[in-house]
């Protein structure tokens, strides 16, 4: 009996590492959304997915259903790999081509908006399951019309702010950027491209610059004033930590709810997978096309020698705050180690059985 118990224990020890290896190999769920300026999905979630207050959020919930807004931090494409423009068609930038979030693509002048002005601005991105990666922020061009579906060509070609592995403070990624001079209503589009996975997250934040109305079209700093809204668009508010914690059980969870798991809507004819082996590079190139993985700047990069780069170059301890789970080699190491342990356990198991058999024959 003792030998049998010993054999069972050895078998359990052999399979335990394999189970742990399976957990290590599973991708960590990285989620988040822009909260300064507040993204559309975060603003509507803060209003309440079941009974939003603003007309725009009511329309968005009617189009997408409440669950999309309980899952406010999961607007993503699992296999983006920097190919944002190839995977997300015009008119569906805010939903990342995911029909679950189609309400975010509604073309309206009355989306809840954040006030913004030109110059240095501190941006906040709530990282409910943080990971290493790069952020790139784009703003709409002068003449942007919020009553028309958002197209890639509506965004400035270069990001005005970009950062890699910013520090986390109070559950938020915090970094600064130089906002260009604008007037009236505009939109800030963010791309968070994970560097340890091809997954990327997207947000649309409606903003109103001083010198223009909350519901009119955006003009340049030196252009004529935008028409005043009738009525003025409501002010966007970010969800509180208490609300996020309270609603934790209502979120959809895993990546199976992400339209990005299938590489967007498929209207572009592009499927998932990596492009040239890159999994990063959300911070370079033209708007939405970062498959080259470059992090270089160029004309139009108003951030220049951006402070976020310094934040992202923090000590290893600080950088560790911006990630969960291991690197890309972690699953391989875990599986290899588990395999070695399993082989050893099998040998020990066989030895125990031989000894047990010998004991029975000897009696």
Short mmCIF file of C-alpha atoms in Angstrom, two decimals, residues 9-23 338 341-342 345:
data_model
loop_
_atom_site.label_atom_id
_atom_site.label_comp_id
_atom_site.label_asym_id
_atom_site.label_seq_id
_atom_site.Cartn_x
_atom_site.Cartn_y
_atom_site.Cartn_z
CA UNK A 9 2.44 10.98 -5.22
CA UNK A 10 5.28 10.76 -7.73
CA UNK A 11 2.80 10.75 -10.62
CA UNK A 12 1.11 13.86 -9.25
CA UNK A 13 4.45 15.59 -8.91
CA UNK A 14 5.21 14.70 -12.50
CA UNK A 15 2.01 16.21 -13.89
CA UNK A 16 1.99 19.32 -11.69
CA UNK A 17 4.86 21.00 -13.58
CA UNK A 18 3.07 20.33 -16.86
CA UNK A 19 -0.05 22.00 -15.54
CA UNK A 20 1.99 24.98 -14.39
CA UNK A 21 3.71 25.11 -17.76
CA UNK A 22 0.33 25.25 -19.45
CA UNK A 23 -0.58 28.24 -17.30
CA UNK A 338 8.47 20.78 -16.83
CA UNK A 341 10.81 17.08 -14.28
CA UNK A 342 8.18 14.83 -15.85
CA UNK A 345 9.18 11.57 -12.24
#
